């Protein structure tokens, strides 16, 4: 992980531009995700749209990753490689996407339901996403990295879920993975202080069962050790005037799905124009 780099307001706007390219791409994928489609097809759609927006796929070639999207269905946690297996009714699939424009990265993720899903699965998605926003709201002046991790961990563990330890959020800028590391677990009042100009990728990876994970022989795919399902949501957030400023948005996804949500309320100075 690289050093911590504080950003100017101008640089934060460039990261916002890249982050929103990812947001729009996830919005397009939201309307394509249904039983029968393959993750490789989703990957091609995402790559074409990212290039249409004048950006480059942020993950393609990064550490030699072979694709535009990381796709992680069901018991897969993160870093899955797109393939030709059709999605099935009742599956979930985490899609993580990056874009690079003007030298700055956007990087965020959403776990989608494929058709109708079981209520226990729906609950894992709902709690994991809610934990992301709980974490984002601790990213403010006076708090530390450990406060954010504690919030996400306690929020998810009280539901009996496992919080992945080996993979963490990170700083974001001209490098995809800058400092600081942003664990989804921690102790209150510990770790680095939050500073204006920090830009973080906050990304809880939450398992229905054990927090323990394994890696497939492909050298990429991370999956739960007990085979139970896992969810992953990620936003890009800057600290501006002591408060969290959301740079990415799930509203493009919700627009595709025909739903509204107030979950991003109060996290943006200027309203988002879809
Ligand atoms: Mg990501
Ligand atoms: Mg990330």
Short mmCIF file of C-alpha atoms and ligand atoms in Angstrom, two decimals:
data_model
loop_
_atom_site.label_atom_id
_atom_site.label_comp_id
_atom_site.label_asym_id
_atom_site.label_seq_id
_atom_site.Cartn_x
_atom_site.Cartn_y
_atom_site.Cartn_z
CA UNK A 1 0.00 0.00 0.00
CA UNK A 2 1.31 3.45 -0.96
CA UNK A 3 1.73 6.51 1.24
CA UNK A 4 -1.11 8.71 2.47
CA UNK A 5 -1.58 11.61 0.03
CA UNK A 6 -3.86 14.51 0.97
CA UNK A 7 -5.73 15.92 -2.02
CA UNK A 8 -6.63 19.47 -3.03
CA UNK A 9 -10.25 20.31 -3.82
CA UNK A 10 -9.33 20.25 -7.53
CA UNK A 11 -7.89 16.76 -7.20
CA UNK A 12 -10.96 15.62 -5.28
CA UNK A 13 -13.12 16.78 -8.20
CA UNK A 14 -11.03 14.68 -10.59
CA UNK A 15 -11.48 11.63 -8.36
CA UNK A 16 -15.21 12.37 -8.27
CA UNK A 17 -15.26 12.35 -12.08
CA UNK A 18 -13.63 8.91 -12.20
CA UNK A 19 -15.79 7.61 -9.35
CA UNK A 20 -18.98 8.70 -11.10
CA UNK A 21 -17.87 6.95 -14.30
CA UNK A 22 -17.81 3.76 -12.22
CA UNK A 23 -21.20 4.68 -10.68
CA UNK A 24 -22.76 5.12 -14.14
CA UNK A 25 -21.20 1.89 -15.35
CA UNK A 26 -22.67 -0.01 -12.37
CA UNK A 27 -26.01 1.63 -13.20
CA UNK A 28 -25.84 0.21 -16.72
CA UNK A 29 -24.87 -3.23 -15.40
CA UNK A 30 -27.83 -3.12 -12.98
CA UNK A 31 -30.24 -3.24 -15.92
CA UNK A 32 -28.35 -6.18 -17.49
CA UNK A 33 -28.08 -8.42 -14.42
CA UNK A 34 -30.67 -11.18 -14.73
CA UNK A 35 -30.69 -14.96 -14.91
CA UNK A 36 -28.83 -16.22 -17.99
CA UNK A 37 -26.28 -13.42 -18.44
CA UNK A 38 -22.62 -14.27 -17.89
CA UNK A 39 -20.10 -12.22 -15.94
CA UNK A 40 -17.87 -12.12 -19.03
CA UNK A 41 -20.68 -10.40 -20.95
CA UNK A 42 -21.06 -7.89 -18.09
CA UNK A 43 -17.30 -7.32 -18.22
CA UNK A 44 -17.41 -6.45 -21.94
CA UNK A 45 -20.37 -4.08 -21.42
CA UNK A 46 -18.53 -2.34 -18.57
CA UNK A 47 -15.30 -1.96 -20.52
CA UNK A 48 -17.11 -0.43 -23.52
CA UNK A 49 -18.93 2.12 -21.35
CA UNK A 50 -15.84 3.11 -19.38
CA UNK A 51 -14.00 3.78 -22.65
CA UNK A 52 -17.04 5.71 -23.99
CA UNK A 53 -16.72 8.00 -20.95
CA UNK A 54 -13.13 8.76 -21.99
CA UNK A 55 -11.65 6.66 -19.19
CA UNK A 56 -9.71 3.42 -18.98
CA UNK A 57 -10.67 0.36 -16.98
CA UNK A 58 -8.88 0.77 -13.65
CA UNK A 59 -8.38 -2.92 -12.87
CA UNK A 60 -7.42 -4.24 -16.33
CA UNK A 61 -3.70 -5.02 -16.11
CA UNK A 62 -3.41 -3.75 -12.53
CA UNK A 63 -1.19 -6.33 -10.75
CA UNK A 64 -1.81 -8.28 -14.03
CA UNK A 65 -5.57 -8.66 -13.39
CA UNK A 66 -7.03 -9.85 -16.73
CA UNK A 67 -10.40 -8.02 -16.84
CA UNK A 68 -12.36 -4.80 -16.26
CA UNK A 69 -14.57 -6.17 -13.47
CA UNK A 70 -13.95 -8.24 -10.40
CA UNK A 71 -17.03 -10.48 -10.18
CA UNK A 72 -17.74 -12.51 -7.07
CA UNK A 73 -20.94 -14.58 -6.94
CA UNK A 74 -22.43 -16.16 -3.81
CA UNK A 75 -19.62 -17.57 -1.58
CA UNK A 76 -16.96 -15.62 -3.48
CA UNK A 77 -15.89 -12.55 -1.51
CA UNK A 78 -13.85 -10.43 -3.95
CA UNK A 79 -11.39 -10.52 -6.87
CA UNK A 80 -13.22 -13.12 -8.99
CA UNK A 81 -12.40 -13.31 -12.70
CA UNK A 82 -15.29 -12.97 -15.20
CA UNK A 83 -16.29 -16.25 -16.89
CA UNK A 84 -18.92 -17.87 -19.10
CA UNK A 85 -21.12 -19.35 -16.35
CA UNK A 86 -24.66 -17.94 -16.64
CA UNK A 87 -26.06 -16.28 -13.52
CA UNK A 88 -29.03 -18.07 -11.96
CA UNK A 89 -32.19 -16.89 -10.25
CA UNK A 90 -31.47 -16.45 -6.54
CA UNK A 91 -27.73 -15.80 -6.96
CA UNK A 92 -26.01 -12.72 -5.68
CA UNK A 93 -23.02 -11.19 -7.43
CA UNK A 94 -20.58 -8.59 -6.13
CA UNK A 95 -19.24 -6.40 -8.88
CA UNK A 96 -16.20 -4.25 -8.23
CA UNK A 97 -15.18 -1.77 -10.92
CA UNK A 98 -12.41 0.78 -11.40
CA UNK A 99 -11.90 3.64 -13.84
CA UNK A 100 -8.87 5.82 -14.54
CA UNK A 101 -9.28 9.31 -16.03
CA UNK A 102 -7.06 12.42 -15.80
CA UNK A 103 -4.60 10.33 -13.82
CA UNK A 104 -7.02 9.60 -10.97
CA UNK A 105 -8.84 6.41 -10.05
CA UNK A 106 -12.42 5.67 -9.10
CA UNK A 107 -13.05 2.28 -7.44
CA UNK A 108 -16.30 1.03 -6.07
CA UNK A 109 -18.53 -1.98 -5.73
CA UNK A 110 -22.07 -3.23 -5.26
CA UNK A 111 -23.60 -6.63 -4.56
CA UNK A 112 -26.57 -7.31 -6.83
CA UNK A 113 -29.44 -9.77 -6.45
CA UNK A 114 -30.13 -11.93 -9.51
CA UNK A 115 -33.91 -12.16 -9.71
CA UNK A 116 -35.61 -13.06 -6.44
CA UNK A 117 -33.38 -13.94 -3.50
CA UNK A 118 -33.96 -15.65 -0.16
CA UNK A 119 -34.85 -13.31 2.73
CA UNK A 120 -31.71 -14.33 4.69
CA UNK A 121 -29.58 -13.42 1.69
CA UNK A 122 -31.42 -10.13 1.31
CA UNK A 123 -30.67 -9.37 4.96
CA UNK A 124 -26.93 -9.89 4.49
CA UNK A 125 -26.98 -7.43 1.56
CA UNK A 126 -29.04 -4.89 3.50
CA UNK A 127 -26.86 -5.03 6.62
CA UNK A 128 -23.59 -4.94 4.67
CA UNK A 129 -24.70 -1.87 2.72
CA UNK A 130 -25.98 -0.19 5.87
CA UNK A 131 -22.61 -0.89 7.54
CA UNK A 132 -20.88 0.93 4.68
CA UNK A 133 -22.92 4.07 5.38
CA UNK A 134 -22.34 3.67 9.13
CA UNK A 135 -18.62 3.61 8.38
CA UNK A 136 -18.80 6.59 6.03
CA UNK A 137 -20.52 8.67 8.73
CA UNK A 138 -17.61 8.06 11.13
CA UNK A 139 -15.16 9.48 8.54
CA UNK A 140 -15.03 12.96 10.04
CA UNK A 141 -12.71 15.34 11.82
CA UNK A 142 -11.73 14.14 15.31
CA UNK A 143 -12.14 10.44 14.51
CA UNK A 144 -9.55 7.83 13.63
CA UNK A 145 -9.30 4.80 11.37
CA UNK A 146 -10.11 2.53 14.32
CA UNK A 147 -13.42 4.33 14.91
CA UNK A 148 -14.53 3.53 11.37
CA UNK A 149 -13.48 -0.10 11.60
CA UNK A 150 -15.09 -0.50 15.02
CA UNK A 151 -18.37 0.89 13.70
CA UNK A 152 -18.55 -1.49 10.74
CA UNK A 153 -17.41 -4.49 12.75
CA UNK A 154 -19.80 -3.99 15.68
CA UNK A 155 -22.71 -3.24 13.33
CA UNK A 156 -22.20 -6.50 11.41
CA UNK A 157 -21.10 -8.79 14.23
CA UNK A 158 -24.23 -8.07 16.26
CA UNK A 159 -26.10 -9.78 13.40
CA UNK A 160 -23.77 -12.78 13.72
CA UNK A 161 -21.88 -12.02 10.51
CA UNK A 162 -18.16 -12.48 9.88
CA UNK A 163 -16.00 -9.44 9.03
CA UNK A 164 -13.19 -10.29 6.60
CA UNK A 165 -9.81 -9.37 8.10
CA UNK A 166 -7.27 -10.00 5.33
CA UNK A 167 -8.72 -7.50 2.86
CA UNK A 168 -9.22 -3.84 3.68
CA UNK A 169 -10.27 -0.48 2.25
CA UNK A 170 -7.64 2.04 1.22
CA UNK A 171 -6.72 5.55 0.19
CA UNK A 172 -7.46 6.42 -3.44
CA UNK A 173 -5.85 8.85 -5.87
CA UNK A 174 -3.27 8.61 -8.64
CA UNK A 175 -2.59 5.15 -7.24
CA UNK A 176 -5.44 2.66 -6.82
CA UNK A 177 -4.29 1.49 -3.41
CA UNK A 178 -2.79 4.38 -1.46
CA UNK A 179 -2.45 4.62 2.28
CA UNK A 180 -3.97 4.45 4.74
CA UNK A 181 -5.27 0.90 5.04
CA UNK A 182 -8.92 1.05 6.11
CA UNK A 183 -9.83 -2.19 7.95
CA UNK A 184 -13.48 -3.07 8.51
CA UNK A 185 -12.63 -3.98 12.10
CA UNK A 186 -10.83 -2.09 14.84
CA UNK A 187 -10.75 -0.44 18.22
CA UNK A 188 -12.19 2.97 18.94
CA UNK A 189 -9.72 5.82 19.32
CA UNK A 190 -6.86 3.94 17.62
CA UNK A 191 -5.07 4.34 14.30
CA UNK A 192 -4.37 7.33 12.11
CA UNK A 193 -6.37 10.52 12.55
CA UNK A 194 -8.67 11.52 9.73
CA UNK A 195 -7.42 14.64 7.94
CA UNK A 196 -9.05 17.01 5.47
CA UNK A 197 -8.04 16.02 1.93
CA UNK A 198 -8.03 12.27 2.64
CA UNK A 199 -9.88 10.25 0.00
CA UNK A 200 -10.83 6.73 1.04
CA UNK A 201 -12.31 3.68 -0.62
CA UNK A 202 -14.42 2.29 2.23
CA UNK A 203 -15.44 -1.29 1.49
CA UNK A 204 -16.93 -3.73 4.00
CA UNK A 205 -16.63 -7.39 2.96
CA UNK A 206 -19.09 -9.25 5.18
CA UNK A 207 -19.73 -13.00 5.36
CA UNK A 208 -22.92 -14.74 6.44
CA UNK A 209 -20.81 -17.22 8.45
CA UNK A 210 -17.16 -17.31 9.44
CA UNK A 211 -14.88 -14.34 8.72
CA UNK A 212 -12.25 -16.76 7.46
CA UNK A 213 -11.42 -16.92 3.75
CA UNK A 214 -9.51 -19.00 1.24
CA UNK A 215 -8.06 -18.25 -2.17
CA UNK A 216 -8.62 -20.32 -5.31
CA UNK A 217 -5.69 -21.69 -7.30
CA UNK A 218 -6.30 -19.00 -9.96
CA UNK A 219 -4.35 -16.73 -7.61
CA UNK A 220 -7.23 -14.21 -7.48
CA UNK A 221 -10.61 -15.46 -6.31
CA UNK A 222 -11.22 -15.05 -2.58
CA UNK A 223 -14.03 -17.18 -1.13
CA UNK A 224 -15.46 -17.89 2.30
CA UNK A 225 -13.86 -20.79 4.19
CA UNK A 226 -17.28 -22.27 5.09
CA UNK A 227 -18.94 -21.86 1.68
CA UNK A 228 -21.55 -19.43 3.01
CA UNK A 229 -22.35 -16.28 1.05
CA UNK A 230 -20.52 -12.96 1.22
CA UNK A 231 -21.40 -9.35 0.33
CA UNK A 232 -19.25 -6.35 -0.63
CA UNK A 233 -20.18 -2.69 -1.02
CA UNK A 234 -17.72 0.13 -1.65
CA UNK A 235 -17.89 3.91 -1.91
CA UNK A 236 -15.26 6.60 -2.52
CA UNK A 237 -15.37 9.38 0.06
CA UNK A 238 -13.33 12.56 0.63
CA UNK A 239 -12.93 14.44 3.89
CA UNK A 240 -13.83 18.08 3.18
CA UNK A 241 -14.31 20.74 5.87
CA UNK A 242 -14.22 18.01 8.50
CA UNK A 243 -17.10 16.05 6.97
CA UNK A 244 -17.47 13.07 4.62
CA UNK A 245 -18.17 14.04 1.00
CA UNK A 246 -19.44 11.13 -1.08
CA UNK A 247 -17.76 11.02 -4.50
CA UNK A 248 -19.42 7.86 -5.87
CA UNK A 249 -23.15 7.09 -5.93
CA UNK A 250 -25.47 4.08 -6.04
CA UNK A 251 -28.27 6.28 -7.42
CA UNK A 252 -27.54 5.21 -11.00
CA UNK A 253 -28.16 1.62 -9.91
CA UNK A 254 -31.41 2.59 -8.19
CA UNK A 255 -32.53 4.57 -11.27
CA UNK A 256 -32.03 1.39 -13.37
CA UNK A 257 -33.99 -0.61 -10.80
CA UNK A 258 -36.78 1.97 -10.56
CA UNK A 259 -36.31 2.55 -6.84
CA UNK A 260 -35.47 5.60 -4.72
CA UNK A 261 -33.33 5.77 -1.60
CA UNK A 262 -32.35 8.46 0.90
CA UNK A 263 -29.25 6.58 2.09
CA UNK A 264 -26.84 9.15 0.56
CA UNK A 265 -28.68 12.09 2.16
CA UNK A 266 -26.40 14.60 3.87
CA UNK A 267 -23.24 13.08 2.41
CA UNK A 268 -22.90 15.47 -0.54
CA UNK A 269 -22.56 19.25 -0.60
CA UNK A 270 -24.13 19.68 -4.01
CA UNK A 271 -26.99 17.49 -5.17
CA UNK A 272 -26.08 14.84 -7.70
CA UNK A 273 -27.48 15.45 -11.18
CA UNK A 274 -28.26 12.02 -12.64
MG1 LIG B 1 -13.04 -1.91 -5.38
MG1 LIG B 2 -11.16 -0.67 -3.30
#
